Amino acid sequence: VVYIKEFESNVNNNDLRPCINHKNESLKYFCSTCNIPICKECTTTDHSRNHEYMPLNDAGSHQVAKLQNMVENTRLRLNELKHSQKTFDRAYGMLQTQYHKAQHDINETYNFYRQLIEERKHELIKELDNGFTEKQTILTSQMQKIDETLTKANQPLDFSDRLFKNSSTTEILLYKKQLENKLNTIIQIMPDPNMHSAFEIEFVSNFQAIQTGVRNTFGYVRTSPEMATNNHYKPRPIAPPITSMNNACHNHNHHSGSSPTKLHHQQHNNNTPQSQSQLHTSSLLNGLEMLTLSSNLKKYSTPTPLSFQSSTNDINPYELWSTGGTSITSPISAPSVPTLPSLPPLSSSASTNGTTDLGVDMVMDSLSNLDYSTLPQHLMLPSRPNGSLKRHKMIYHLKFGEFGVMEGQFTEPSGIAVNGQGDIIVADTNNHRIQVFDKDGRFRFQFGECGKREGQLLYPNRVAVFRQSGDIVVTERSPTHQIQIYNQYGQFIRKFGANVLQHPRGVCVDNRGQIIVVECKVMRIFIFDCNGNVLNKFTCSKYLEFPNGVCCNDKQEIFISDNRAHCIKVFSQVDGQFLRTIGSEGITNYPIGVVINSHGDVLVADNHNNFNITIFDQNGNLISALESKVKHAQCFDVALMDDGSVVLASKDYRVYVYRYLTTPGTNGVTTAITNTTNSSSPASPISSSSTTPQITCTSPNQQNQIDQIQQTLSTSNGYC
């Protein structure tokens, strides 16, 4: 903490500091025009024309009081900002609850539709069977009559043949009348050749009507209006804004000597209140971050930008789905979303003579341009205390598994991996097998049994996958401590490493198909090719304490999670040289695994207190941090799916899937957004009062609307 009174006491004690521009001169004056202390030489050079200045002793008390007033006003604004953050936290929780409710309603509607469609299917099949049976009976009867007619018709024909052959003309004429009557009767009973059309049967359907009917009757997702055009919560700048703010582009130089990070302000022709709100808020947060002077804070000091939005529109009543253009609304309506308090502008200004108003970004530029290396130690700000990292809440959207030895059950799911098709591969250690599930947690197949022969497994503890071929790499702990490779269908290919490995703990496959294994206890790294040949090995006992997970990037760098060192250690894949550390105690406590996503971000998983995911870039700069809302038992391993989901193997004999998404925030900072669906748990009830934008899914009232749905299905599905 920087105590302002120290400045005044130093001035009164004539503890003058040398001028930055003139090293031989002491600071004796204060230039009100430039708002900086100056020396006597400065009054004749840079500050000579049209500049107002006064002795430093005379200006000190006034300027210090002015700065103190600004500090207090800023502290008040930050308290209000913290209060609004709690409001957003509550809104976030309500949004999760409403999301679960909407998802539950969609599933209920789908099941209801499926039941009705199934009933309609059986009705049509029964109708088809009845029609077919009726037509079949008629056809059979007609065929029997035709057979009888043919038999009877052949009798006069045979008689005629014998008559023509053996009788005279007179005898033929005697039987002529009878034969003509018989033959005329036969001709009259001949069936119509087109009568087969009376026995046709087919199913007639209208796919377009079905599509329209489903869209009109299934329901729809209703969200509250977008809040971009409202300005009920607009964080104000600490001081009046700069007149040329839209054209400003400032470089904030970190005190540790890193390359400057440019903060770009988005330029909008319409200059909406939403964009102004985002601009002021991100400037404030980035500015406060620049106040952190401790050099060891850089690797986790990146702020997470926030976008403040609100809406003045009342939430519409909960609308049920409708058919045929008839809208049915529920009498229950949700109250409007309360608006957050607006922050009034500060009365103090940091400029004089009306030349320009000093805004937040200019203040931060001034701070960033200070030479912090010259500050005495007692003026340095303390680094962030352990455990004070703000984490976003998240919950799993899928879980599967239970204790047991049957399919889909585990006794120790200690290793997990994901292949290119999204299948989840689990090493079930004490069951001596590998189980494969699809991305929705449905069991596909398993392979392995207890033993030491080919195709058998003994305590498999970690798995990895060749992304191109889909081959599965399995490591076994003692007593075999070896590597086995199976193809994507679970067929044995080869095994190796028993003569060199002792305690394999983590395994991964790089983009060149090389297998990287890290060993605990002996602290070694082995690199094999796909045939089991040792390409390289390193001893890292000087740097590792308890490694338990490994991954690699496309720059031939190996990332190892060190559980006892509370960080990620990075080594060169070429020569094993230690390169850097990512994370630290208080940020990544007791990590259990590390993975790299498609954006190149490093995800560190730990289960200290809760299940936590901390996201860094590959240089160790913090991007975002998340924590689960539910506590897990001890976690074994993590893997990453292509859609960004994190798969977690837990000691409670289950596999959990957490979905998160990284999106570019303001000022180029990446913000983590969690998708918190939970298909395995029932939806929570929605409170009648809410501080979050409403999101609901209108679904059918099964008692009141069944007749309308059945009518729609009957008319649009098809008929026989």
XYZ file of C-alpha atoms in Angstrom:
720
model
C 0.000 0.000 0.000
C 1.322 3.425 -0.906
C 0.684 5.922 1.888
C 0.141 9.389 0.466
C 1.234 11.072 3.697
C 4.757 9.795 3.171
C 5.107 12.038 0.131
C 4.162 15.144 2.081
C 6.437 14.265 4.986
C 9.318 13.688 2.602
C 8.754 17.056 0.973
C 8.577 18.846 4.302
C 11.821 17.208 5.321
C 13.467 18.475 2.145
C 14.022 14.883 1.003
C 14.149 16.032 -2.588
C 14.576 13.600 -5.417
C 16.749 14.327 -8.466
C 15.077 15.467 -11.637
C 14.611 12.761 -14.254
C 15.749 15.025 -17.086
C 18.453 16.883 -15.169
C 20.262 14.505 -12.845
C 22.223 17.258 -11.114
C 19.127 19.240 -10.173
C 16.638 18.515 -7.410
C 12.882 18.758 -7.779
C 11.888 22.122 -6.288
C 8.749 23.173 -8.181
C 5.430 21.703 -9.229
C 4.181 22.480 -12.743
C 0.390 22.757 -12.559
C 0.144 22.725 -16.333
C 1.963 19.391 -16.731
C 0.965 18.041 -13.286
C 4.516 16.906 -12.444
C 7.354 18.079 -10.161
C 10.154 19.911 -11.964
C 13.571 21.339 -11.180
C 14.928 24.846 -11.653
C 16.487 23.914 -14.990
C 13.113 22.692 -16.231
C 11.594 26.128 -15.639
C 13.935 27.614 -18.227
C 13.619 24.846 -20.821
C 10.569 22.599 -21.202
C 8.294 24.448 -18.785
C 9.219 28.041 -19.480
C 6.437 29.282 -21.786
C 2.810 29.551 -20.609
C 3.361 27.035 -17.820
C 2.188 27.700 -14.303
C 4.373 26.366 -11.533
C 4.939 27.020 -7.846
C 7.339 25.892 -5.132
C 6.980 22.237 -4.293
C 6.362 22.913 -0.602
C 3.432 25.227 -1.421
C 1.824 22.836 -3.901
C 2.451 19.624 -1.996
C -0.381 19.668 0.530
C -2.973 20.762 -2.038
C -1.946 18.194 -4.637
C -1.710 15.395 -2.059
C -5.191 16.216 -0.774
C -6.465 16.253 -4.320
C -4.928 12.837 -4.985
C -6.283 11.468 -1.713
C -9.762 12.605 -2.689
C -9.432 10.831 -6.023
C -8.213 7.662 -4.302
C -11.184 7.668 -1.927
C -13.642 8.237 -4.759
C -12.051 5.410 -6.703
C -12.335 3.136 -3.667
C -16.046 3.953 -3.422
C -16.527 3.140 -7.082
C -14.736 -0.170 -6.656
C -16.972 -1.065 -3.715
C -19.990 -0.419 -5.906
C -18.378 -2.512 -8.623
C -17.889 -5.382 -6.165
C -21.524 -5.107 -5.141
C -22.622 -5.314 -8.760
C -20.380 -8.331 -9.211
C -22.428 -10.167 -6.577
C -25.543 -9.291 -8.520
C -24.043 -10.821 -11.627
C -23.008 -13.902 -9.650
C -26.608 -14.367 -8.567
C -27.736 -13.803 -12.136
C -25.267 -16.412 -13.309
C -26.670 -18.940 -10.858
C -30.232 -18.213 -11.935
C -29.235 -18.521 -15.574
C -27.854 -21.980 -14.849
C -31.061 -23.013 -13.098
C -33.204 -21.741 -15.938
C -30.990 -23.459 -18.474
C -31.433 -26.776 -16.666
C -35.193 -26.225 -16.492
C -35.373 -25.430 -20.203
C -33.294 -28.477 -21.075
C -35.539 -30.640 -18.885
C -38.631 -29.218 -20.616
C -37.151 -29.951 -24.039
C -36.443 -33.534 -23.030
C -39.942 -33.911 -21.566
C -41.477 -32.492 -24.735
C -39.381 -34.806 -26.861
C -40.420 -37.836 -24.807
C -44.055 -36.751 -25.026
C -43.787 -36.340 -28.780
C -42.044 -39.669 -29.113
C -44.817 -41.346 -27.128
C -47.515 -39.781 -29.300
C -45.650 -40.625 -32.499
C -45.205 -44.187 -31.287
C -48.931 -44.420 -30.586
C -49.721 -42.957 -34.000
C -47.341 -45.437 -35.581
C -49.129 -48.362 -33.936
C -52.502 -46.939 -34.984
C -51.403 -46.688 -38.606
C -49.838 -50.140 -38.583
C -53.042 -51.564 -37.107
C -55.086 -49.709 -39.721
C -52.750 -51.004 -42.408
C -53.067 -54.556 -41.110
C -56.863 -54.329 -41.049
C -56.978 -52.939 -44.583
C -54.562 -55.556 -45.813
C -56.537 -58.369 -44.163
C -59.812 -57.126 -45.626
C -58.401 -56.835 -49.140
C -56.647 -60.155 -48.801
C -59.899 -61.880 -47.772
C -61.769 -60.416 -50.718
C -59.026 -61.412 -53.135
C -58.904 -64.951 -51.765
C -62.686 -65.312 -52.127
C -62.574 -64.003 -55.681
C -59.742 -66.345 -56.585
C -61.721 -69.314 -55.246
C -64.764 -68.290 -57.265
C -62.638 -67.955 -60.391
C -61.226 -71.447 -59.840
C -64.740 -72.834 -59.481
C -65.864 -70.954 -62.620
C -62.940 -72.318 -64.608
C -63.747 -75.833 -63.526
C -67.432 -75.476 -64.462
C -66.602 -73.650 -67.733
C -64.357 -76.464 -68.906
C -67.247 -78.964 -68.793
C -69.292 -77.449 -71.703
C -66.100 -76.871 -73.635
C -65.103 -80.520 -73.296
C -68.638 -81.556 -74.264
C -68.475 -79.287 -77.339
C -65.178 -80.859 -78.415
C -66.648 -84.369 -78.175
C -69.833 -83.202 -79.910
C -67.953 -81.720 -82.880
C -65.805 -84.816 -83.175
C -68.344 -87.620 -82.850
C -71.767 -86.185 -83.808
C -73.541 -85.337 -86.984
C -74.850 -81.926 -87.910
C -78.318 -82.746 -86.747
C -77.092 -83.844 -83.333
C -74.978 -80.727 -83.009
C -77.959 -78.518 -83.739
C -79.962 -80.337 -81.105
C -77.480 -79.199 -78.420
C -76.743 -75.801 -79.984
C -79.171 -73.794 -77.823
C -77.997 -75.338 -74.561
C -74.323 -74.809 -75.412
C -74.895 -71.186 -76.434
C -76.628 -70.458 -73.117
C -73.785 -72.036 -71.163
C -71.099 -70.214 -73.143
C -72.895 -66.844 -72.836
C -73.023 -67.355 -69.086
C -69.285 -68.030 -68.977
C -68.531 -64.925 -71.038
C -70.680 -62.770 -68.762
C -68.895 -63.845 -65.581
C -65.381 -63.009 -66.855
C -63.667 -60.586 -64.369
C -62.763 -57.001 -65.225
C -59.033 -56.888 -66.188
C -58.655 -53.538 -64.321
C -60.232 -54.745 -61.099
C -56.744 -55.061 -59.478
C -56.807 -51.314 -58.825
C -59.542 -51.903 -56.258
C -57.056 -53.850 -54.164
C -54.212 -51.288 -53.945
C -52.927 -50.114 -50.553
C -50.247 -47.528 -49.706
C -49.118 -45.089 -47.012
C -49.476 -41.403 -47.892
C -47.438 -38.848 -45.928
C -46.593 -35.167 -46.199
C -43.079 -34.458 -44.977
C -43.426 -30.713 -45.369
C -46.587 -30.722 -43.264
C -44.814 -32.837 -40.647
C -41.920 -30.387 -40.483
C -44.268 -27.427 -40.208
C -46.390 -29.168 -37.615
C -43.425 -30.076 -35.440
C -42.005 -26.571 -35.602
C -45.385 -25.070 -34.699
C -46.210 -27.486 -31.890
C -42.975 -28.729 -30.331
C -42.166 -25.411 -28.681
C -39.472 -22.780 -28.919
C -36.759 -21.192 -26.817
C -37.660 -17.742 -25.552
C -34.988 -15.432 -24.169
C -35.256 -11.939 -22.839
C -34.429 -9.155 -25.323
C -30.820 -8.262 -25.922
C -29.557 -5.572 -23.591
C -27.285 -3.757 -26.043
C -29.592 -0.766 -26.463
C -30.082 -0.120 -22.755
C -27.844 1.840 -20.465
C -29.129 1.272 -16.932
C -25.736 0.096 -15.794
C -22.903 2.011 -17.335
C -19.654 2.105 -15.375
C -18.299 5.625 -15.515
C -14.656 6.511 -15.925
C -12.757 7.601 -12.845
C -12.327 11.026 -14.425
C -14.119 12.724 -17.329
C -13.261 10.981 -20.614
C -10.704 12.166 -23.113
C -12.158 14.077 -26.043
C -10.098 12.033 -28.505
C -10.764 8.727 -26.763
C -11.897 6.944 -29.926
C -8.571 7.637 -31.580
C -6.389 6.658 -28.637
C -4.211 3.602 -28.676
C -1.998 3.258 -25.611
C 0.948 1.013 -24.904
C 1.116 -0.243 -21.324
C 4.663 -1.333 -20.550
C 4.959 -3.913 -17.814
C 7.527 -3.128 -15.155
C 9.219 -6.495 -15.632
C 10.576 -5.539 -19.025
C 8.205 -7.620 -21.151
C 7.024 -6.436 -24.543
C 4.205 -3.884 -24.341
C 0.631 -5.046 -24.747
C -1.473 -2.812 -26.941
C -4.919 -1.985 -25.700
C -7.136 -1.278 -28.693
C -10.381 0.576 -28.248
C -13.030 -0.556 -30.665
C -14.249 2.235 -32.897
C -17.955 2.158 -33.656
C -19.712 4.615 -35.899
C -22.884 4.329 -33.866
C -20.995 4.394 -30.541
C -23.596 2.348 -28.677
C -23.875 2.552 -24.885
C -22.890 -1.081 -24.710
C -19.575 -0.443 -26.416
C -18.949 2.563 -24.191
C -19.699 0.465 -21.128
C -17.273 -2.238 -22.211
C -14.648 0.372 -23.011
C -14.793 2.095 -19.636
C -14.940 -1.119 -17.640
C -12.063 -2.820 -19.427
C -10.013 0.360 -19.146
C -10.685 0.501 -15.416
C -9.758 -3.129 -14.849
C -6.626 -2.937 -16.969
C -5.684 0.280 -15.259
C -6.006 -1.220 -11.810
C -3.868 -4.124 -12.979
C -1.108 -1.695 -13.892
C -1.000 -0.578 -10.270
C 0.457 -3.993 -9.389
C 4.179 -3.315 -9.230
C 5.549 -6.614 -7.980
C 7.493 -8.291 -10.766
C 6.543 -11.825 -9.783
C 2.847 -11.051 -10.309
C 3.067 -10.790 -14.078
C 2.419 -14.418 -14.812
C -1.046 -14.368 -13.255
C -2.016 -10.726 -13.275
C -4.037 -10.638 -16.497
C -7.494 -9.236 -15.758
C -10.712 -10.804 -16.984
C -12.786 -8.194 -18.831
C -16.466 -7.852 -18.069
C -19.258 -6.562 -20.260
C -22.011 -4.849 -18.319
C -25.431 -4.970 -19.912
C -28.959 -4.607 -18.644
C -32.481 -4.393 -19.939
C -35.389 -2.112 -19.144
C -37.975 -4.423 -20.705
C -40.110 -6.463 -18.364
C -39.870 -10.171 -18.841
C -42.788 -11.448 -20.894
C -45.156 -13.986 -19.299
C -44.227 -17.593 -19.536
C -45.643 -18.564 -22.929
C -46.717 -22.080 -23.664
C -46.367 -23.546 -27.125
C -49.262 -23.116 -29.558
C -50.732 -24.930 -32.544
C -52.695 -23.611 -35.474
C -51.863 -20.042 -34.618
C -53.608 -20.231 -31.225
C -51.399 -18.808 -28.511
C -51.878 -20.041 -24.976
C -50.193 -18.057 -22.271
C -49.783 -18.938 -18.659
C -51.214 -16.574 -16.035
C -47.906 -16.745 -14.196
C -45.517 -13.978 -15.177
C -41.985 -13.293 -14.079
C -41.102 -9.885 -12.662
C -38.872 -7.530 -14.511
C -35.150 -7.675 -14.076
C -34.018 -5.057 -11.575
C -31.556 -2.634 -13.023
C -28.201 -2.150 -11.436
C -27.307 1.199 -9.945
C -25.615 3.698 -12.207
C -22.327 5.099 -11.051
C -22.206 8.892 -10.980
C -19.091 10.565 -12.323
C -16.413 11.705 -9.937
C -16.201 15.347 -9.131
C -12.443 15.546 -9.087
C -10.444 16.124 -12.217
C -6.797 15.588 -12.853
C -6.353 18.389 -15.346
C -5.936 22.120 -15.065
C -6.661 25.135 -17.265
C -9.289 23.114 -19.125
C -6.766 21.850 -21.651
C -7.864 18.200 -21.517
C -9.696 15.854 -19.141
C -7.552 13.028 -17.889
C -9.422 9.709 -18.393
C -8.759 6.289 -16.990
C -6.578 5.152 -19.856
C -4.404 8.251 -19.666
C -3.968 7.670 -15.928
C -2.869 4.148 -16.612
C -0.491 5.333 -19.315
C 1.067 7.717 -16.852
C 1.492 4.956 -14.306
C 2.928 2.563 -16.869
C 5.500 5.137 -17.934
C 6.888 5.472 -14.406
C 10.314 4.032 -13.792
C 9.347 1.547 -11.080
C 12.886 0.322 -10.710
C 13.760 3.584 -8.932
C 11.020 3.255 -6.320
C 12.121 2.338 -2.795
C 11.101 -1.056 -1.490
C 8.498 0.339 0.945
C 6.535 1.801 -1.983
C 6.267 -1.475 -3.875
C 2.770 -2.988 -3.843
C 2.513 -6.456 -2.310
C 1.852 -9.363 -4.636
C -1.477 -11.123 -4.691
C -1.938 -13.413 -1.683
C -2.387 -17.115 -2.200
C -5.932 -18.265 -2.822
C -7.291 -14.846 -3.856
C -7.652 -15.785 -7.524
C -11.203 -15.212 -8.728
C -12.580 -18.302 -10.444
C -15.682 -18.704 -12.575
C -18.135 -21.342 -11.417
C -18.867 -24.340 -13.622
C -20.734 -27.625 -13.324
C -20.500 -30.827 -15.315
C -22.931 -31.497 -18.155
C -22.404 -35.262 -18.287
C -21.426 -38.020 -15.906
C -21.417 -41.787 -16.186
C -20.059 -44.839 -14.413
C -20.453 -46.515 -11.032
C -18.632 -49.005 -8.854
C -18.553 -52.555 -10.162
C -17.056 -55.028 -12.591
C -19.759 -55.004 -15.273
C -19.732 -53.012 -18.492
C -19.732 -49.285 -17.763
C -18.605 -49.830 -14.166
C -15.217 -49.068 -12.600
C -13.179 -49.961 -9.563
C -10.366 -47.461 -10.227
C -10.650 -45.262 -13.346
C -7.114 -43.943 -13.003
C -6.393 -42.985 -16.624
C -8.424 -41.313 -19.347
C -7.949 -40.244 -22.971
C -10.046 -39.173 -25.969
C -9.548 -40.301 -29.569
C -10.215 -38.440 -32.799
C -13.832 -39.656 -32.975
C -14.602 -38.261 -29.536
C -14.654 -41.672 -27.846
C -13.665 -41.625 -24.180
C -11.092 -44.276 -23.256
C -10.821 -45.200 -19.572
C -8.140 -47.306 -17.894
C -10.010 -49.356 -15.274
C -6.962 -50.294 -13.234
C -8.189 -52.814 -10.679
C -10.434 -54.496 -13.259
C -7.375 -54.900 -15.523
C -9.164 -53.625 -18.614
C -9.717 -50.666 -20.916
C -13.274 -49.467 -21.506
C -14.344 -47.299 -24.446
C -17.398 -45.015 -24.391
C -18.842 -42.658 -26.961
C -18.962 -38.913 -26.382
C -22.361 -39.223 -24.668
C -21.080 -41.761 -22.146
C -22.629 -44.838 -23.773
C -20.562 -47.990 -23.443
C -19.066 -49.222 -26.721
C -16.628 -52.027 -25.960
C -13.835 -53.148 -23.668
C -10.630 -55.130 -23.995
C -8.062 -56.678 -21.719
C -8.150 -59.176 -18.883
C -5.930 -59.908 -15.916
C -2.682 -61.534 -16.997
C 0.758 -61.086 -18.495
C 0.240 -62.664 -21.900
C -0.384 -60.763 -25.121
C -3.743 -59.024 -25.036
C -3.874 -59.189 -21.255
C -3.410 -56.270 -18.870
C -2.117 -55.968 -15.337
C -3.006 -52.740 -13.494
C -3.228 -50.356 -16.478
C -2.949 -46.858 -15.055
C -2.666 -44.379 -17.949
C -3.777 -44.218 -21.585
C -2.949 -42.074 -24.606
C -4.003 -42.134 -28.258
C -2.309 -41.790 -31.641
C -4.565 -39.145 -33.171
C -4.109 -40.257 -36.776
C -4.337 -44.035 -36.462
C -6.442 -44.218 -33.315
C -4.059 -46.744 -31.727
C -4.258 -46.815 -27.938
C -1.164 -46.604 -25.718
C -1.534 -48.207 -22.283
C 0.972 -47.978 -19.435
C 1.012 -50.532 -16.640
C 2.305 -49.945 -13.151
C 4.290 -52.479 -11.144
C 4.943 -55.343 -11.354
C 5.007 -55.226 -15.171
C 5.743 -51.445 -15.548
C 5.538 -51.634 -19.330
C 3.765 -50.103 -22.333
C 1.230 -51.906 -24.511
C -0.234 -50.711 -27.804
C -3.647 -51.751 -29.121
C -5.425 -50.668 -32.271
C -8.614 -48.627 -32.171
C -10.695 -51.808 -31.965
C -8.836 -53.176 -28.942
C -6.668 -55.701 -30.767
C -3.178 -56.211 -29.347
C -0.237 -54.903 -31.420
C 2.894 -54.926 -29.242
C 4.332 -54.285 -25.801
C 7.690 -52.905 -24.675
C 9.535 -50.926 -22.003
C 9.532 -53.455 -19.169
C 13.332 -53.554 -19.168
C 13.795 -49.768 -18.885
C 10.735 -48.388 -17.102
C 10.261 -48.517 -13.335
C 7.371 -46.244 -12.308
C 5.474 -44.963 -15.390
C 3.046 -42.284 -14.283
C 2.042 -40.111 -17.239
C 1.992 -40.768 -20.986
C 1.227 -38.781 -24.123
C 1.840 -38.980 -27.878
C 3.261 -36.000 -29.784
C 2.369 -34.881 -33.298
C 5.210 -36.975 -34.736
C 3.949 -40.192 -33.191
C 6.565 -40.366 -30.438
C 5.481 -41.741 -27.066
C 6.529 -39.637 -24.061
C 6.462 -41.286 -20.631
C 7.214 -39.543 -17.338
C 8.143 -41.622 -14.300
C 7.546 -40.726 -10.681
C 9.918 -41.660 -7.841
C 12.888 -41.910 -10.240
C 11.910 -38.618 -11.987
C 12.776 -39.631 -15.537
C 11.391 -38.902 -18.989
C 11.502 -41.580 -21.708
C 10.747 -40.980 -25.374
C 9.897 -44.040 -27.516
C 9.011 -44.424 -31.146
C 5.878 -46.351 -32.106
C 7.881 -49.591 -32.311
C 9.170 -49.314 -28.753
C 12.703 -48.118 -29.470
C 14.105 -45.648 -26.924
C 14.817 -42.382 -28.723
C 15.846 -40.347 -25.699
C 15.702 -40.243 -21.922
C 16.336 -37.541 -19.326
C 16.740 -37.443 -15.573
C 14.870 -34.527 -13.995
C 15.275 -35.209 -10.281
C 16.613 -31.664 -9.747
C 13.344 -30.147 -10.943
C 10.539 -32.657 -10.297
C 9.016 -33.659 -6.971
C 5.950 -35.746 -7.872
C 5.064 -35.757 -11.595
C 1.667 -37.198 -12.472
C 0.673 -35.884 -15.909
C 2.350 -34.967 -19.174
C 1.530 -33.370 -22.512
C 3.525 -31.712 -25.302
C 3.181 -28.961 -27.874
C 4.309 -28.657 -31.487
C 7.543 -26.887 -30.448
C 9.123 -30.010 -28.940
C 8.385 -28.884 -25.398
C 7.184 -31.240 -22.668
C 4.731 -30.003 -20.006
C 4.683 -32.000 -16.757
C 2.271 -31.422 -13.879
C 4.136 -31.599 -10.569
C 1.699 -32.334 -7.759
C 3.957 -31.438 -4.853
C 5.548 -28.414 -6.501
C 2.086 -26.939 -7.298
C 3.033 -26.046 -10.849
C 3.782 -27.195 -14.375
C 7.416 -27.805 -15.325
C 8.377 -27.335 -18.968
C 11.320 -29.215 -20.498
C 12.899 -29.402 -23.923
C 12.040 -32.578 -25.790
C 15.385 -32.418 -27.577
C 17.842 -32.433 -24.683
C 15.677 -32.456 -21.536
C 16.740 -28.953 -20.513
C 14.461 -27.281 -17.979
C 12.840 -24.240 -19.602
C 10.264 -22.596 -17.323
C 7.512 -22.988 -14.771
C 3.786 -22.359 -15.255
C 1.558 -21.691 -12.246
C 2.462 -21.583 -8.584
C 1.178 -22.401 -5.133
C -2.096 -20.606 -4.518
C -2.924 -20.709 -8.218
C -2.401 -24.352 -9.206
C -2.413 -26.245 -5.929
C -1.663 -29.960 -6.245
C -2.233 -30.299 -10.005
C -3.409 -33.698 -11.242
C -2.968 -33.192 -14.977
C -2.141 -30.847 -17.819
C -3.464 -30.654 -21.394
C -3.129 -28.242 -24.322
C -6.211 -27.278 -26.331
C -6.550 -26.469 -30.026
C -5.818 -22.776 -29.358
C -2.493 -23.653 -27.754
C -3.681 -22.749 -24.256
C -2.387 -24.791 -21.331
C -5.124 -26.190 -19.078
C -4.018 -27.190 -15.593
C -6.415 -29.323 -13.550
C -6.332 -29.708 -9.788
C -8.810 -30.787 -7.129
C -7.679 -28.607 -4.249
C -10.948 -27.876 -2.356
C -12.924 -28.091 -5.618
C -12.108 -29.357 -9.085
C -10.295 -26.405 -10.664
C -9.215 -25.611 -14.212
C -6.639 -22.854 -14.648
C -5.856 -21.702 -18.184
C -2.501 -20.192 -19.181
C -0.783 -19.368 -22.403
C 2.372 -21.360 -23.065
C 4.535 -18.616 -21.576
C 2.759 -18.929 -18.228
C 0.491 -15.871 -18.402
C -2.875 -16.479 -16.787
C -5.867 -16.412 -19.133
C -8.727 -17.567 -16.972
C -9.644 -19.754 -14.006
C -12.664 -21.915 -13.262
C -13.869 -24.076 -10.399
C -16.609 -26.652 -10.069
C -19.731 -25.943 -8.075
C -19.738 -29.503 -6.741
C -16.968 -31.199 -4.833
C -15.458 -34.379 -6.204
C -13.591 -37.158 -4.547
C -9.923 -37.399 -5.370
C -9.443 -36.949 -9.106
C -7.192 -39.258 -11.102
C -6.696 -37.869 -14.590
C -8.069 -35.444 -17.176
C -8.310 -35.392 -20.963
C -9.545 -32.912 -23.545
C -12.199 -33.402 -26.222
C -12.170 -31.641 -29.572
C -15.174 -29.483 -28.634
C -13.275 -28.088 -25.643
C -14.846 -30.342 -23.026
C -12.637 -31.480 -20.164
C -13.117 -35.134 -19.190
C -12.369 -35.991 -15.569
C -11.833 -39.427 -14.024
C -12.725 -39.380 -10.345
C -12.177 -41.659 -7.384
C -15.948 -41.930 -6.886
C -15.933 -44.387 -9.833
C -17.393 -41.889 -12.278
C -16.337 -39.908 -15.303
C -17.419 -36.259 -15.515
C -17.439 -33.987 -18.563
C -17.081 -30.225 -18.111
C -17.618 -27.993 -21.126
C -15.998 -24.591 -21.366
C -15.357 -22.175 -24.234
C -12.704 -19.482 -24.599
C -13.666 -16.320 -26.428
C -11.600 -13.206 -27.074
C -12.494 -10.522 -24.577
C -11.840 -6.836 -24.718
C -8.209 -5.813 -24.965
C -7.364 -9.204 -26.402
C -7.720 -11.076 -23.124
C -9.323 -14.488 -23.410
C -12.291 -15.110 -21.154
C -13.586 -18.543 -20.224
C -17.277 -19.141 -20.615
C -18.701 -22.311 -19.111
C -21.574 -24.204 -20.554
C -23.261 -25.624 -17.522
C -25.809 -28.075 -18.765
C -26.351 -31.103 -16.610
C -28.243 -33.822 -18.364
C -27.797 -36.300 -15.576
C -29.554 -34.347 -12.850
C -33.150 -33.094 -12.679
C -33.853 -29.470 -13.355
C -33.978 -27.080 -10.449
C -37.135 -25.013 -9.922
C -37.151 -21.462 -11.226
C -37.721 -18.810 -8.615
C -40.489 -16.303 -9.198
C -38.054 -13.433 -8.767
C -34.965 -13.316 -10.874
C -32.113 -10.954 -11.472
C -31.071 -12.608 -14.701
C -32.426 -12.450 -18.253
C -35.163 -15.042 -18.537
C -34.535 -18.064 -20.716
C -37.311 -20.609 -20.963
C -38.446 -23.292 -23.344
C -42.159 -23.386 -23.938
C -43.374 -26.963 -23.735
C -46.803 -28.646 -24.055
C -49.161 -29.070 -21.170
C -49.746 -32.747 -21.604
C -53.244 -32.729 -20.097
C -54.649 -29.709 -21.912
C -52.927 -29.957 -25.290
C -52.882 -33.683 -26.096
C -55.923 -33.474 -28.370
C -54.377 -30.671 -30.439
C -51.087 -32.535 -30.858
C -52.829 -35.741 -31.824
C -54.915 -33.839 -34.340
C -51.772 -32.274 -35.789
C -49.989 -35.624 -35.954
C -53.019 -37.268 -37.542
C -53.260 -34.649 -40.281
C -49.562 -34.105 -40.974
C -47.929 -37.439 -40.223
C -49.765 -39.447 -42.899
C -52.650 -41.839 -43.453
C -53.358 -45.165 -45.046
